[in-house]
């Protein structure tokens, strides 16, 4: 074999060893080079499709809701670096799941789409209107493979952050027990679960909020929205009756434009009615009742009653006085509620 043939053989061997994708690209660019060398002003019509720009986007190993590590919430951060770019995230659910999409990016030109076994679940929803708005953030997903795609409108670019909260792993709370929490950053969401029996009645008892633009909403065991979104600080009159047995989910949502941190406290208060027999000729419910207390017994006042000590010279005190009592409050009807007052019958305090 002469040198020329030997060299040709080496080239052929090297080309055969190229990965298929690289060989295809070389073939395309070779045809492009031949067309340029021919001096034509444009490629032949039949070859036009083969020389259009080809864009390759690597599918990064981004996995959501991993089977190995399944925290209550997973945070995903990424960015659209060039116009037209799309980021795709894949995950597989071995069983049905209930997820809340929690946007941490206040951007109207970035959106997300979720597709899965039943088709498109969410189509092009903006990051600025994904939660803490009229849009329902709850995703009731069936088992199977899902793809979450992040894209931008027009030539927009920019970073984004979002979380997926697994509602089946939300914080368990006990009704009629004070709940305190914090969202940091203040545009996050937090989820709580409590059990109820059909027919149980509750009211959402707001206690405190440091920060602003925080809302809440309630879902029943089937994932149906019952209440909300309602402002957290105006939720004292929200009452609902459980229609199903099971776990109810309460989601606290910070507005996507919030900054800093927000802390809050509330109570999902169970309503228990008192049933007493009505006896003709006897008054009912007009006087204070005696009940078990810290020191063996205590006076029970239902909110319409007061305990009053008549005026007497012995209590006409003008110096510093210390009053001590055990007081157990189940609610406040107003922000400023006095427990003990010294004054006259006209409401004038002294």
C-alpha positions in Angstrom: 0.0 0.0 0.0 1.5 3.4 -1.0 1.5 6.4 1.3 -1.4 8.1 -0.3 -3.6 5.0 0.1 -2.3 4.5 3.6 -3.2 8.1 4.5 -6.6 7.7 3.0 -7.2 4.6 5.0 -6.2 6.4 8.3 -8.7 9.2 7.5 -11.5 6.7 6.8 -10.8 4.9 10.0 -10.8 8.2 12.0 -14.1 9.3 10.4 -15.7 5.9 11.2 -14.8 6.4 14.8 -16.6 9.8 15.1 -19.8 9.8 17.2 -22.9 9.8 14.9 -23.9 13.3 15.9 -20.5 14.7 14.9 -20.5 12.9 11.6 -24.0 14.3 10.8 -22.8 17.8 11.6 -19.7 17.4 9.4 -21.9 16.2 6.6 -24.1 19.3 6.9 -21.2 21.8 7.1 -19.5 20.0 4.1 -22.5 20.5 1.9 -22.7 24.1 3.1 -19.0 24.6 2.1 -19.6 23.1 -1.3 -22.5 25.4 -1.9 -20.5 28.5 -0.9 -17.7 27.4 -3.2 -20.1 27.2 -6.1 -20.8 31.0 -5.9 -24.6 30.6 -5.7 -26.5 33.4 -4.0 -28.7 31.0 -2.1 -28.8 27.3 -1.5 -31.1 25.1 -3.7 -34.7 25.0 -2.4 -34.6 21.3 -1.8 -31.6 21.6 0.4 -32.9 24.6 2.4 -34.2 22.6 5.3 -30.9 20.8 5.8 -28.8 24.0 6.2 -31.0 25.9 8.6 -29.3 26.7 11.9 -29.5 23.8 14.4 -29.7 24.6 18.1 -28.8 22.0 20.7 -29.8 22.5 24.3 -28.3 20.1 26.7 -30.8 18.4 29.0 -29.2 18.9 32.4 -29.8 16.3 35.1 -32.4 18.3 36.9 -34.6 16.0 39.0 -37.6 17.1 41.1 -39.2 15.1 43.9 -36.3 12.6 44.0 -37.2 9.2 45.4 -34.0 9.2 47.4 -34.6 12.5 49.2 -38.1 13.7 49.5 -38.3 16.8 51.8 -41.5 18.7 52.3 -40.3 21.4 49.9 -37.6 21.5 47.3 -36.1 24.8 46.0 -35.1 25.1 42.3 -33.0 28.0 41.0 -32.1 28.6 37.4 -31.9 31.2 34.7 -32.9 31.9 31.1 -29.5 33.2 29.8 -30.3 33.8 26.1 -33.5 34.7 24.3 -35.5 31.6 23.3 -33.9 29.3 25.9 -36.1 26.9 27.7 -35.2 24.9 30.9 -36.8 21.6 31.5 -37.1 19.7 34.7 -38.2 16.1 34.9 -39.6 14.0 37.7 -41.4 10.7 38.2 -44.2 10.1 40.8 -44.5 6.5 41.9 -47.9 7.4 43.4 -50.4 10.2 43.3 -49.2 13.4 44.9 -50.6 16.8 45.8 -48.1 19.6 45.2 -48.1 23.4 45.6 -46.1 25.5 43.2 -44.5 28.3 45.2 -43.0 31.1 43.0 -40.2 33.2 44.5 -39.7 35.3 41.4 -41.7 38.4 40.6 -41.5 38.3 36.9 -44.3 38.5 34.3 -42.1 37.7 31.4 -41.1 34.3 32.8 -43.5 31.4 32.7 -43.8 27.7 33.4 -45.7 24.8 31.9 -46.3 21.3 33.4 -47.0 18.3 31.3 -47.6 14.7 32.4 -49.6 11.5 32.0 -52.9 13.3 31.5 -51.5 16.0 29.1 -50.8 19.6 30.0 -51.7 20.4 33.6 -50.5 24.1 33.6 -49.8 26.0 30.4 -47.6 29.2 30.4 -48.5 30.5 33.8 -46.3 33.5 34.8 -44.1 33.4 37.9 -45.7 36.7 39.1 -49.2 35.1 39.1 -48.6 31.5 40.4 -49.5 31.7 44.1 -50.9 34.2 46.6 -53.2 35.4 43.8 -56.4 34.2 42.2 -54.5 31.3 40.6 -54.8 28.0 42.4 -51.3 26.8 43.3 -52.4 23.3 44.1 -51.4 20.6 41.6 -53.3 17.3 42.0 -51.0 14.9 40.2 -51.4 11.3 39.2 -48.5 8.9 39.3 -46.2 9.0 36.2 -43.6 11.0 34.4 -43.7 14.9 34.4 -41.8 17.6 32.7 -41.8 21.2 34.0 -40.6 23.7 31.4 -39.5 27.3 32.2 -39.5 29.8 29.3 -39.5 33.5 28.7 -41.6 35.7 26.4 -40.0 37.4 23.5 -36.3 38.3 24.0 -36.6 38.3 27.8 -33.9 36.7 30.0 -33.4 36.4 33.7 -33.1 34.2 36.8 -35.9 32.4 38.6 -36.5 30.5 41.8 -39.5 28.3 42.7 -40.4 25.6 45.2 -42.5 22.5 45.0 -44.2 21.8 48.4 -45.4 18.3 49.0 -48.8 18.8 50.8 -48.8 15.2 52.0 -45.7 16.1 54.1 -47.1 19.4 55.4 -46.7 20.3 59.1 -49.3 18.6 61.3 -51.2 20.9 63.7 -53.8 20.3 66.4 -57.0 22.3 66.2 -57.5 24.8 69.1 -53.7 25.0 69.5 -51.7 28.2 68.8 -49.6 27.9 65.7 -46.5 30.2 65.2 -44.4 30.3 62.1 -42.2 32.3 59.8 -41.7 32.6 56.1 -38.2 33.7 55.2 -38.0 35.1 52.5 -41.5 36.6 53.0 -42.6 35.6 49.5 -42.5 31.9 50.4 -45.5 29.6 51.2 -46.0 27.3 54.2 -48.4 24.4 54.5 -50.2 22.9 57.5 -52.5 19.9 57.9 -55.1 19.0 60.5 -57.7 16.2 60.8 -61.4 16.7 60.9 -64.6 14.7 60.9 -67.5 15.6 58.7 -69.7 18.1 60.5 -66.9 19.6 62.6 -67.0 23.4 62.7 -64.0 25.6 62.8 -63.0 29.2 62.5 -59.7 30.6 61.6 -58.5 32.7 64.5 -55.8 35.3 63.5 -53.4 36.1 66.3 -50.5 38.1 64.9 -48.5 39.1 61.8 -45.1 40.8 61.5 -44.9 41.9 57.8 -47.6 42.4 55.2 -49.3 40.9 52.1 -49.7 37.5 53.6 -52.7 35.4 52.6 -54.1 32.0 53.4 -56.3 29.4 51.7 -57.9 26.1 52.8 -58.2 22.8 50.9 -60.4 19.8 51.8 -59.2 16.2 51.7 -60.0 15.9 48.0 -57.9 19.0 47.2 -60.9 21.2 46.6 -60.4 24.9 47.5 -62.8 25.9 50.4 -61.6 29.3 51.4 -59.2 31.9 50.1 -57.0 33.5 49.2 -57.9 35.7 52.2 -55.7 38.3 53.9 -54.2 36.6 57.0 -54.8 39.7 59.2 -58.5 39.8 58.3 -59.3 36.1 58.8 -61.0 36.3 62.2 -64.5 36.0 60.8 -63.7 33.0 58.6 -65.8 30.0 59.6 -66.2 26.7 57.9 -67.8 23.3 58.4 -65.9 20.1 57.4 -67.9 18.2 54.8 -65.5 15.2 54.6 -63.5 13.0 57.0 -59.8 13.4 56.6 -56.9 15.9 56.4 -57.5 19.5 55.6 -54.6 21.6 54.3 -54.1 25.3 55.2 -51.5 27.1 53.0 -50.0 30.4 54.2 -48.8 32.4 51.1 -46.5 35.4 51.0 -47.0 37.8 48.0 -44.4 37.3 45.3 -43.2 40.9 45.6 -42.6 40.6 49.4 -39.1 41.2 50.8 -37.5 40.5 54.2 -39.2 38.0 56.5 -42.7 37.6 57.9 -43.7 35.9 61.1 -47.3 35.0 62.1 -49.5 33.1 64.6 -53.0 31.7 64.3 -55.3 29.1 65.7 -57.7 26.8 63.8 -60.3 26.9 66.6 -62.8 24.1 66.8 -66.3 25.3 67.6 -68.1 23.3 70.3 -71.7 24.1 71.0 -73.1 23.9 74.6 -76.4 22.0 74.7 -78.5 22.6 77.8 -82.1 21.6 78.6 -84.6 24.4 78.7 -86.7 24.3 81.9 -89.8 26.5 81.9 -89.9 29.0 84.7 -86.1 28.8 85.1 -83.6 31.3 83.7 -80.9 29.9 81.5 -77.4 31.3 80.7 -77.9 34.6 82.5 -75.4 34.1 85.3 -71.8 33.2 85.7 -70.9 29.5 85.9 -68.4 27.8 88.0 -65.9 25.5 86.3 -62.7 23.6 87.0 -59.7 26.0 87.4 -56.1 26.3 88.3 -56.7 26.3 92.0 -59.6 23.9 92.2 -62.3 26.0 90.5 -62.9 29.2 88.5 -65.5 31.6 87.2 -66.6 30.9 83.6 -67.7 33.9 81.6 -69.0 33.3 78.1 -68.2 36.7 76.6 -71.6 38.3 77.4 -71.1 38.3 81.2 -68.9 40.2 83.6 -68.1 39.8 87.3 -68.5 43.0 89.2 -67.7 44.0 92.7 -70.0 46.8 94.1 -68.4 50.1 95.2 -67.1 50.1 98.7 -64.8 52.3 100.7 -62.5 49.4 101.2 -61.7 49.2 97.5 -61.4 53.0 97.0 -57.7 52.6 96.4 -55.5 55.5 95.2 -52.1 53.9 95.6 -50.3 51.3 93.6 -52.2 48.0 93.6 -51.3 44.5 92.5 -54.0 42.2 91.3 -53.2 38.6 90.7 -55.4 36.0 88.9 -55.3 33.0 86.6 -57.0 34.0 83.4 -57.6 31.5 80.6 -58.8 33.1 77.3 -59.9 31.1 74.3 -60.2 34.2 72.1 -60.2 38.0 71.8 -63.2 39.7 70.2 -61.1 42.8 69.6 -57.5 43.8 69.6 -57.8 45.7 72.9 -59.8 43.8 75.5 -59.4 44.7 79.1 -59.3 41.8 81.6 -59.8 43.9 84.8 -61.1 47.4 85.0 -61.6 49.7 88.0 -64.2 52.4 87.2 -67.9 53.4 87.5 -71.0 52.1 85.8 -70.7 54.6 83.0 -67.5 53.0 81.8 -65.2 55.7 83.2 -62.0 54.1 84.3 -60.1 55.3 87.4 
